[in-house]
PDB file of C-alpha atoms in Angstrom:
ATOM      1  CA  MET A  21     -15.781 122.627 164.502  1.00 51.00           C
ATOM      2  CA  ALA A  22     -16.813 125.881 162.845  1.00 53.00           C
ATOM      3  CA  ILE A  23     -14.654 128.960 163.380  1.00 52.00           C
ATOM      4  CA  THR A  24     -16.608 131.954 164.661  1.00 54.00           C
ATOM      5  CA  LEU A  25     -15.726 135.612 164.203  1.00 51.00           C
ATOM      6  CA  ASP A  26     -14.693 135.692 167.872  1.00 53.00           C
ATOM      7  CA  ASP A  27     -12.135 132.942 167.188  1.00 53.00           C
ATOM      8  CA  ALA A  28     -10.275 134.873 164.441  1.00 52.00           C
ATOM      9  CA  PRO A  29      -8.373 137.385 166.556  1.00 55.00           C
ATOM     10  CA  SER A  30      -7.363 134.658 168.915  1.00 58.00           C
ATOM     11  CA  ARG A  31      -6.045 132.437 166.127  1.00 58.00           C
ATOM     12  CA  ALA A  32      -4.165 135.392 164.648  1.00 52.00           C
ATOM     13  CA  HIS A  33      -2.614 136.190 167.981  1.00 46.00           C
ATOM     14  CA  VAL A  34      -1.450 132.590 168.467  1.00 50.00           C
ATOM     15  CA  ALA A  35       0.053 132.512 164.946  1.00 53.00           C
ATOM     16  CA  GLY A  36       1.865 135.787 165.618  1.00 54.00           C
ATOM     17  CA  THR A  37       3.160 134.522 168.927  1.00 62.00           C
ATOM     18  CA  HIS A  38       4.510 131.423 167.216  1.00 63.00           C
ATOM     19  CA  ARG A  39       6.255 133.516 164.517  1.00 75.00           C
ATOM     20  CA  ASP A  40       7.867 135.707 167.181  1.00 72.00           C
ATOM     21  CA  ALA A  41       9.060 132.684 169.119  1.00 80.00           C
ATOM     22  CA  SER A  42      10.472 131.129 165.957  1.00 84.00           C
ATOM     23  CA  ARG A  43      12.399 134.304 165.215  1.00 90.00           C
ATOM     24  CA  ARG A  44      13.867 134.310 168.672  1.00 93.00           C
ATOM     25  CA  TRP A  45      15.040 130.685 168.277  1.00 93.00           C
ATOM     26  CA  LEU A  46      16.691 131.672 164.955  1.00 93.00           C
ATOM     27  CA  SER A  47      18.346 134.717 166.497  1.00 94.00           C
ATOM     28  CA  LEU A  48      19.676 132.683 169.428  1.00 94.00           C
ATOM     29  CA  GLY A  49      20.984 130.007 167.071  1.00 95.00           C
ATOM     30  CA  VAL A  50      22.830 132.565 164.913  1.00 95.00           C
ATOM     31  CA  VAL A  51      24.344 134.194 167.981  1.00 95.00           C
ATOM     32  CA  ALA A  52      25.509 130.807 169.213  1.00 94.00           C
ATOM     33  CA  VAL A  53      27.144 130.028 165.838  1.00 95.00           C
ATOM     34  CA  VAL A  54      28.937 133.395 165.973  1.00 95.00           C
ATOM     35  CA  ALA A  55      30.002 132.652 169.538  1.00 93.00           C
ATOM     36  CA  ALA A  56      31.380 129.229 168.497  1.00 93.00           C
ATOM     37  CA  ALA A  57      33.326 130.882 165.644  1.00 92.00           C
ATOM     38  CA  VAL A  58      34.756 133.501 168.042  1.00 91.00           C
ATOM     39  CA  MET A  59      35.771 130.733 170.487  1.00 88.00           C
ATOM     40  CA  GLU A  60      37.498 128.853 167.677  1.00 85.00           C
ATOM     41  CA  PHE A  61      39.567 131.712 166.353  1.00 84.00           C
ATOM     42  CA  VAL A  62      39.959 134.194 169.220  1.00 83.00           C
ATOM     43  CA  ALA A  63      40.072 132.083 172.448  1.00 78.00           C
ATOM     44  CA  PRO A  64      43.514 131.741 174.086  1.00 77.00           C
ATOM     45  CA  ALA A  65      45.557 128.852 172.608  1.00 73.00           C
ATOM     46  CA  GLN A  66      45.743 127.037 175.958  1.00 69.00           C
ATOM     47  CA  LEU A  67      42.012 126.444 175.934  1.00 73.00           C
ATOM     48  CA  PRO A  68      40.468 123.415 174.185  1.00 86.00           C
ATOM     49  CA  ARG A  69      39.043 125.610 171.373  1.00 87.00           C
ATOM     50  CA  ASP A  70      37.457 122.856 169.276  1.00 88.00           C
ATOM     51  CA  LEU A  71      35.659 121.212 172.217  1.00 88.00           C
ATOM     52  CA  LEU A  72      34.435 124.572 173.540  1.00 90.00           C
ATOM     53  CA  ALA A  73      33.151 125.621 170.159  1.00 92.00           C
ATOM     54  CA  GLY A  74      31.626 122.219 169.579  1.00 91.00           C
ATOM     55  CA  SER A  75      29.871 122.386 172.912  1.00 92.00           C
ATOM     56  CA  ILE A  76      28.311 125.708 172.014  1.00 94.00           C
ATOM     57  CA  LEU A  77      27.187 124.347 168.658  1.00 95.00           C
ATOM     58  CA  SER A  78      25.759 121.115 170.069  1.00 94.00           C
ATOM     59  CA  LEU A  79      24.136 122.537 173.225  1.00 94.00           C
ATOM     60  CA  VAL A  80      22.776 125.794 171.897  1.00 95.00           C
ATOM     61  CA  ALA A  81      23.141 126.524 168.162  1.00 96.00           C
ATOM     62  CA  VAL A  82      21.907 123.274 166.556  1.00 96.00           C
ATOM     63  CA  PRO A  83      18.892 122.815 168.920  1.00 96.00           C
ATOM     64  CA  CYS A  84      17.766 126.420 168.323  1.00 96.00           C
ATOM     65  CA  LEU A  85      18.144 126.142 164.548  1.00 95.00           C
ATOM     66  CA  LEU A  86      16.270 122.829 164.553  1.00 95.00           C
ATOM     67  CA  ARG A  87      13.524 124.510 166.539  1.00 94.00           C
ATOM     68  CA  HIS A  88      13.267 127.221 163.904  1.00 92.00           C
ATOM     69  CA  PHE A  89      13.658 125.303 160.624  1.00 94.00           C
ATOM     70  CA  VAL A  90      12.419 121.694 161.167  1.00 94.00           C
ATOM     71  CA  PRO A  91       8.718 120.808 161.777  1.00 93.00           C
ATOM     72  CA  SER A  92       8.107 119.032 165.061  1.00 92.00           C
ATOM     73  CA  ARG A  93       6.975 115.829 163.334  1.00 92.00           C
ATOM     74  CA  ALA A  94      10.404 115.328 161.791  1.00 96.00           C
ATOM     75  CA  VAL A  95      12.711 117.046 164.290  1.00 97.00           C
ATOM     76  CA  VAL A  96      13.555 113.903 166.344  1.00 97.00           C
ATOM     77  CA  LEU A  97      14.462 111.898 163.224  1.00 97.00           C
ATOM     78  CA  VAL A  98      16.655 114.738 162.009  1.00 97.00           C
ATOM     79  CA  ALA A  99      18.366 115.038 165.395  1.00 97.00           C
ATOM     80  CA  LEU A 100      19.138 111.362 165.379  1.00 97.00           C
ATOM     81  CA  LEU A 101      20.536 111.483 161.837  1.00 96.00           C
ATOM     82  CA  ILE A 102      22.812 114.460 162.435  1.00 95.00           C
ATOM     83  CA  THR A 103      24.221 112.904 165.604  1.00 96.00           C
ATOM     84  CA  LEU A 104      24.317 109.078 165.188  1.00 94.00           C
ATOM     85  CA  VAL A 105      25.387 108.979 161.495  1.00 93.00           C
ATOM     86  CA  PRO A 106      28.577 111.054 161.910  1.00 90.00           C
ATOM     87  CA  LEU A 107      29.306 109.233 165.176  1.00 91.00           C
ATOM     88  CA  GLY A 108      28.963 105.885 163.529  1.00 90.00           C
ATOM     89  CA  LEU A 109      31.109 106.871 160.542  1.00 89.00           C
ATOM     90  CA  GLY A 110      33.740 108.267 162.843  1.00 86.00           C
ATOM     91  CA  VAL A 111      33.943 105.060 164.928  1.00 86.00           C
ATOM     92  CA  ALA A 112      34.082 102.943 161.743  1.00 85.00           C
ATOM     93  CA  ARG A 113      36.987 105.013 160.534  1.00 82.00           C
ATOM     94  CA  VAL A 114      39.109 104.774 163.678  1.00 78.00           C
ATOM     95  CA  VAL A 115      38.274 101.265 165.011  1.00 77.00           C
ATOM     96  CA  GLY A 116      40.925  98.773 164.184  1.00 62.00           C
ATOM     97  CA  ILE A 117      43.881 101.109 164.108  1.00 57.00           C
ATOM     98  CA  SER A 118      47.020  98.982 164.293  1.00 51.00           C
ATOM     99  CA  ASN A 119      49.911 100.154 166.478  1.00 51.00           C
ATOM    100  CA  PRO A 120      48.193 103.465 167.312  1.00 56.00           C
ATOM    101  CA  GLY A 121      50.322 106.458 167.990  1.00 54.00           C
ATOM    102  CA  GLU A 122      49.747 109.214 170.418  1.00 51.00           C
ATOM    103  CA  GLY A 123      46.405 110.912 169.780  1.00 55.00           C
ATOM    104  CA  ASP A 124      44.978 108.043 167.701  1.00 69.00           C
ATOM    105  CA  ILE A 125      43.340 106.234 170.626  1.00 77.00           C
ATOM    106  CA  HIS A 126      43.025 106.786 174.347  1.00 79.00           C
ATOM    107  CA  ASP A 127      44.634 104.301 176.702  1.00 79.00           C
ATOM    108  CA  THR A 128      41.178 103.532 178.227  1.00 79.00           C
ATOM    109  CA  THR A 129      40.393 101.346 175.228  1.00 82.00           C
ATOM    110  CA  VAL A 130      43.759  99.630 175.133  1.00 86.00           C
ATOM    111  CA  ILE A 131      43.997  98.945 178.858  1.00 88.00           C
ATOM    112  CA  ASN A 132      40.363  97.745 179.242  1.00 87.00           C
ATOM    113  CA  ASP A 133      40.745  95.369 176.329  1.00 88.00           C
ATOM    114  CA  GLU A 134      44.085  94.072 177.563  1.00 91.00           C
ATOM    115  CA  ALA A 135      42.745  93.673 181.101  1.00 92.00           C
ATOM    116  CA  SER A 136      40.020  91.392 179.698  1.00 92.00           C
ATOM    117  CA  ARG A 137      42.637  89.359 177.927  1.00 92.00           C
ATOM    118  CA  MET A 138      44.579  89.039 181.139  1.00 93.00           C
ATOM    119  CA  VAL A 139      41.560  87.530 182.860  1.00 93.00           C
ATOM    120  CA  LEU A 140      41.065  85.143 179.970  1.00 93.00           C
ATOM    121  CA  ARG A 141      44.754  84.094 180.354  1.00 93.00           C
ATOM    122  CA  GLY A 142      44.221  83.543 184.096  1.00 94.00           C
ATOM    123  CA  GLU A 143      46.166  86.635 185.046  1.00 93.00           C
ATOM    124  CA  ASN A 144      45.232  89.347 187.573  1.00 92.00           C
ATOM    125  CA  PRO A 145      44.837  92.748 185.786  1.00 91.00           C
ATOM    126  CA  TYR A 146      45.686  94.548 189.062  1.00 90.00           C
ATOM    127  CA  ARG A 147      49.100  92.971 188.993  1.00 89.00           C
ATOM    128  CA  GLY A 148      49.556  92.930 185.249  1.00 85.00           C
ATOM    129  CA  ASP A 149      51.949  94.674 182.899  1.00 89.00           C
ATOM    130  CA  PHE A 150      50.169  96.747 180.232  1.00 90.00           C
ATOM    131  CA  GLY A 151      53.445  97.906 178.637  1.00 88.00           C
ATOM    132  CA  PRO A 152      53.470  95.342 175.760  1.00 89.00           C
ATOM    133  CA  ALA A 153      49.873  96.448 174.860  1.00 88.00           C
ATOM    134  CA  LEU A 154      50.486 100.193 174.981  1.00 86.00           C
ATOM    135  CA  PRO A 155      52.168 102.018 172.103  1.00 83.00           C
ATOM    136  CA  ALA A 156      55.827 102.871 172.862  1.00 83.00           C
ATOM    137  CA  VAL A 157      55.052 106.617 172.796  1.00 81.00           C
ATOM    138  CA  TRP A 158      52.929 106.126 175.892  1.00 82.00           C
ATOM    139  CA  HIS A 159      55.491 104.303 177.952  1.00 85.00           C
ATOM    140  CA  ASP A 160      56.877 107.641 179.315  1.00 87.00           C
ATOM    141  CA  LEU A 161      55.160 110.943 180.105  1.00 81.00           C
ATOM    142  CA  GLY A 162      58.113 113.149 179.384  1.00 82.00           C
ATOM    143  CA  TYR A 163      60.754 114.700 181.630  1.00 85.00           C
ATOM    144  CA  GLY A 164      59.935 116.204 185.018  1.00 81.00           C
ATOM    145  CA  ALA A 165      61.331 119.340 186.583  1.00 81.00           C
ATOM    146  CA  ASP A 166      64.275 117.407 187.887  1.00 84.00           C
ATOM    147  CA  GLY A 167      65.185 116.294 184.360  1.00 82.00           C
ATOM    148  CA  LYS A 168      64.279 112.659 185.024  1.00 85.00           C
ATOM    149  CA  LEU A 169      62.072 110.666 182.680  1.00 87.00           C
ATOM    150  CA  ILE A 170      58.586 109.995 184.181  1.00 88.00           C
ATOM    151  CA  ARG A 171      57.255 106.510 183.600  1.00 86.00           C
ATOM    152  CA  ASN A 172      53.563 106.205 182.713  1.00 84.00           C
ATOM    153  CA  PRO A 173      51.819 104.777 185.773  1.00 84.00           C
ATOM    154  CA  ALA A 174      49.269 103.034 183.493  1.00 82.00           C
ATOM    155  CA  MET A 175      52.058 100.657 182.440  1.00 86.00           C
ATOM    156  CA  ASP A 176      51.396  98.481 185.503  1.00 82.00           C
ATOM    157  CA  THR A 177      48.279 100.043 187.127  1.00 83.00           C
ATOM    158  CA  TYR A 178      44.652  99.497 186.163  1.00 82.00           C
ATOM    159  CA  PRO A 179      43.403 103.065 186.666  1.00 74.00           C
ATOM    160  CA  TYR A 180      39.687 102.831 185.901  1.00 77.00           C
ATOM    161  CA  LEU A 181      36.542 101.911 187.829  1.00 74.00           C
ATOM    162  CA  PRO A 182      37.021  98.617 189.634  1.00 78.00           C
ATOM    163  CA  GLY A 183      36.088  95.681 187.475  1.00 79.00           C
ATOM    164  CA  SER A 184      34.894  97.864 184.550  1.00 82.00           C
ATOM    165  CA  PHE A 185      36.937  95.739 182.165  1.00 87.00           C
ATOM    166  CA  LEU A 186      34.498  92.889 182.824  1.00 89.00           C
ATOM    167  CA  LEU A 187      32.000  94.694 180.597  1.00 87.00           C
ATOM    168  CA  ASN A 188      34.330  94.111 177.692  1.00 89.00           C
ATOM    169  CA  LEU A 189      35.335  90.537 178.566  1.00 93.00           C
ATOM    170  CA  PRO A 190      32.716  88.530 176.591  1.00 94.00           C
ATOM    171  CA  PHE A 191      33.261  90.696 173.499  1.00 94.00           C
ATOM    172  CA  VAL A 192      37.046  90.414 173.715  1.00 93.00           C
ATOM    173  CA  ALA A 193      36.742  86.649 174.112  1.00 94.00           C
ATOM    174  CA  ALA A 194      34.364  86.335 171.146  1.00 94.00           C
ATOM    175  CA  GLY A 195      36.529  88.678 168.944  1.00 91.00           C
ATOM    176  CA  ASP A 196      39.701  86.798 169.660  1.00 90.00           C
ATOM    177  CA  ALA A 197      38.087  83.444 169.197  1.00 92.00           C
ATOM    178  CA  LEU A 198      36.842  84.536 165.753  1.00 92.00           C
ATOM    179  CA  GLY A 199      40.135  86.178 164.902  1.00 89.00           C
ATOM    180  CA  VAL A 200      38.580  89.587 164.294  1.00 86.00           C
ATOM    181  CA  GLY A 201      39.708  91.295 167.511  1.00 84.00           C
ATOM    182  CA  TRP A 202      37.690  93.735 169.530  1.00 86.00           C
ATOM    183  CA  ASP A 203      37.660  97.471 170.173  1.00 85.00           C
ATOM    184  CA  ALA A 204      35.756  98.846 173.177  1.00 86.00           C
ATOM    185  CA  ARG A 205      34.620 101.825 171.108  1.00 88.00           C
ATOM    186  CA  ILE A 206      32.084  99.580 169.419  1.00 89.00           C
ATOM    187  CA  LEU A 207      30.475  98.932 172.844  1.00 89.00           C
ATOM    188  CA  TYR A 208      30.538 102.653 173.593  1.00 89.00           C
ATOM    189  CA  LEU A 209      28.804 103.339 170.246  1.00 92.00           C
ATOM    190  CA  VAL A 210      26.058 100.828 171.116  1.00 93.00           C
ATOM    191  CA  ALA A 211      25.461 102.602 174.445  1.00 93.00           C
ATOM    192  CA  VAL A 212      25.216 105.951 172.711  1.00 95.00           C
ATOM    193  CA  VAL A 213      22.762 104.603 170.099  1.00 95.00           C
ATOM    194  CA  ALA A 214      20.708 103.167 172.951  1.00 96.00           C
ATOM    195  CA  LEU A 215      20.679 106.606 174.536  1.00 96.00           C
ATOM    196  CA  GLY A 216      19.387 108.121 171.355  1.00 96.00           C
ATOM    197  CA  VAL A 217      16.606 105.543 170.984  1.00 96.00           C
ATOM    198  CA  VAL A 218      15.542 105.940 174.637  1.00 97.00           C
ATOM    199  CA  VAL A 219      15.379 109.752 174.366  1.00 97.00           C
ATOM    200  CA  ALA A 220      13.546 109.554 171.012  1.00 97.00           C
ATOM    201  CA  ARG A 221      10.833 107.426 172.571  1.00 96.00           C
ATOM    202  CA  ARG A 222      10.343 109.693 175.622  1.00 96.00           C
ATOM    203  CA  PRO A 223       6.949 111.396 176.082  1.00 96.00           C
ATOM    204  CA  GLU A 224       8.277 114.986 176.110  1.00 96.00           C
ATOM    205  CA  PRO A 225       7.546 117.364 173.187  1.00 95.00           C
ATOM    206  CA  ALA A 226       9.479 116.585 169.996  1.00 96.00           C
ATOM    207  CA  HIS A 227      11.759 119.593 170.089  1.00 95.00           C
ATOM    208  CA  VAL A 228      12.655 118.874 173.672  1.00 96.00           C
ATOM    209  CA  ARG A 229      13.700 115.314 172.783  1.00 97.00           C
ATOM    210  CA  ALA A 230      15.630 116.635 169.784  1.00 97.00           C
ATOM    211  CA  ALA A 231      17.489 119.132 171.916  1.00 96.00           C
ATOM    212  CA  MET A 232      18.359 116.376 174.364  1.00 96.00           C
ATOM    213  CA  ILE A 233      19.696 114.161 171.591  1.00 97.00           C
ATOM    214  CA  VAL A 234      21.810 116.864 170.007  1.00 96.00           C
ATOM    215  CA  GLY A 235      23.030 118.187 173.325  1.00 94.00           C
ATOM    216  CA  ALA A 236      24.030 114.784 174.725  1.00 94.00           C
ATOM    217  CA  ILE A 237      25.281 113.149 171.474  1.00 94.00           C
ATOM    218  CA  GLY A 238      26.925 116.247 170.082  1.00 91.00           C
ATOM    219  CA  LEU A 239      30.413 117.095 168.846  1.00 89.00           C
ATOM    220  CA  PRO A 240      32.276 116.710 172.230  1.00 89.00           C
ATOM    221  CA  LEU A 241      30.896 113.203 172.813  1.00 90.00           C
ATOM    222  CA  THR A 242      31.659 112.236 169.192  1.00 89.00           C
ATOM    223  CA  TYR A 243      35.234 113.397 169.729  1.00 87.00           C
ATOM    224  CA  TYR A 244      35.704 111.527 172.977  1.00 87.00           C
ATOM    225  CA  LEU A 245      34.086 108.355 171.707  1.00 90.00           C
ATOM    226  CA  CYS A 246      36.227 108.210 168.556  1.00 87.00           C
ATOM    227  CA  TRP A 247      39.300 108.888 170.657  1.00 85.00           C
ATOM    228  CA  GLY A 248      38.310 105.953 172.861  1.00 84.00           C
ATOM    229  CA  THR A 249      37.717 107.403 176.360  1.00 84.00           C
ATOM    230  CA  ASN A 250      34.987 105.777 178.456  1.00 82.00           C
ATOM    231  CA  ASP A 251      33.098 109.085 178.993  1.00 84.00           C
ATOM    232  CA  ALA A 252      30.595 108.085 176.223  1.00 87.00           C
ATOM    233  CA  ILE A 253      29.399 104.914 177.898  1.00 86.00           C
ATOM    234  CA  SER A 254      29.390 106.446 181.372  1.00 85.00           C
ATOM    235  CA  LEU A 255      27.292 109.405 180.182  1.00 88.00           C
ATOM    236  CA  SER A 256      24.954 107.203 178.175  1.00 91.00           C
ATOM    237  CA  LEU A 257      24.264 104.738 180.986  1.00 88.00           C
ATOM    238  CA  PHE A 258      23.807 107.600 183.516  1.00 90.00           C
ATOM    239  CA  LEU A 259      21.263 109.424 181.289  1.00 91.00           C
ATOM    240  CA  ILE A 260      19.416 106.239 180.349  1.00 91.00           C
TER     241      ILE A 260
END
């Protein structure tokens, strides 16, 4: 279609509006990066600094910077790469830790896997003893105000959603049968990848999908998944 003289001012106005919007995204992204840095170095020590700073980066800074720097035709792929690749590498690094110490893995993973093995042995997880499966450093929670040692209730209590260990059961059975073991974080990673694929294929504009991917599969979720909590699979299934 030919461009008439009357079209020229309109096209120029649209281009100028796009440039102004792009600058605003860049400004907001830079402000968010500064806010994350301030949170990391200035926030009170009792706050979870890393997670708060990571949340600001994932929810605000990175989506805004993607909106400014990355063309819409590539932004969803870039969002998937900067979220799923580090997440996969993190899980690959931590899965298979033997005799984990405090901070290496969350008891969600250990207890869910052991509950599945109890079922396979014909035992009732709700009457089982998780002590042999849990690292010794988790057997006690420290000393209470009365000076008495507090026993970890997870030693003999299945504390998660009723029957949620059944999700792991076939994978635990297969892993034990093959002699390779199993780690629930692999299943959590599959759920997160599925979330990324589902969002990437949604009909919304590309930058909207990219922001959703980075916001949902950002630094906090990567941290929690690698640690082994079941937040990742719960969030993924809810959003899907």
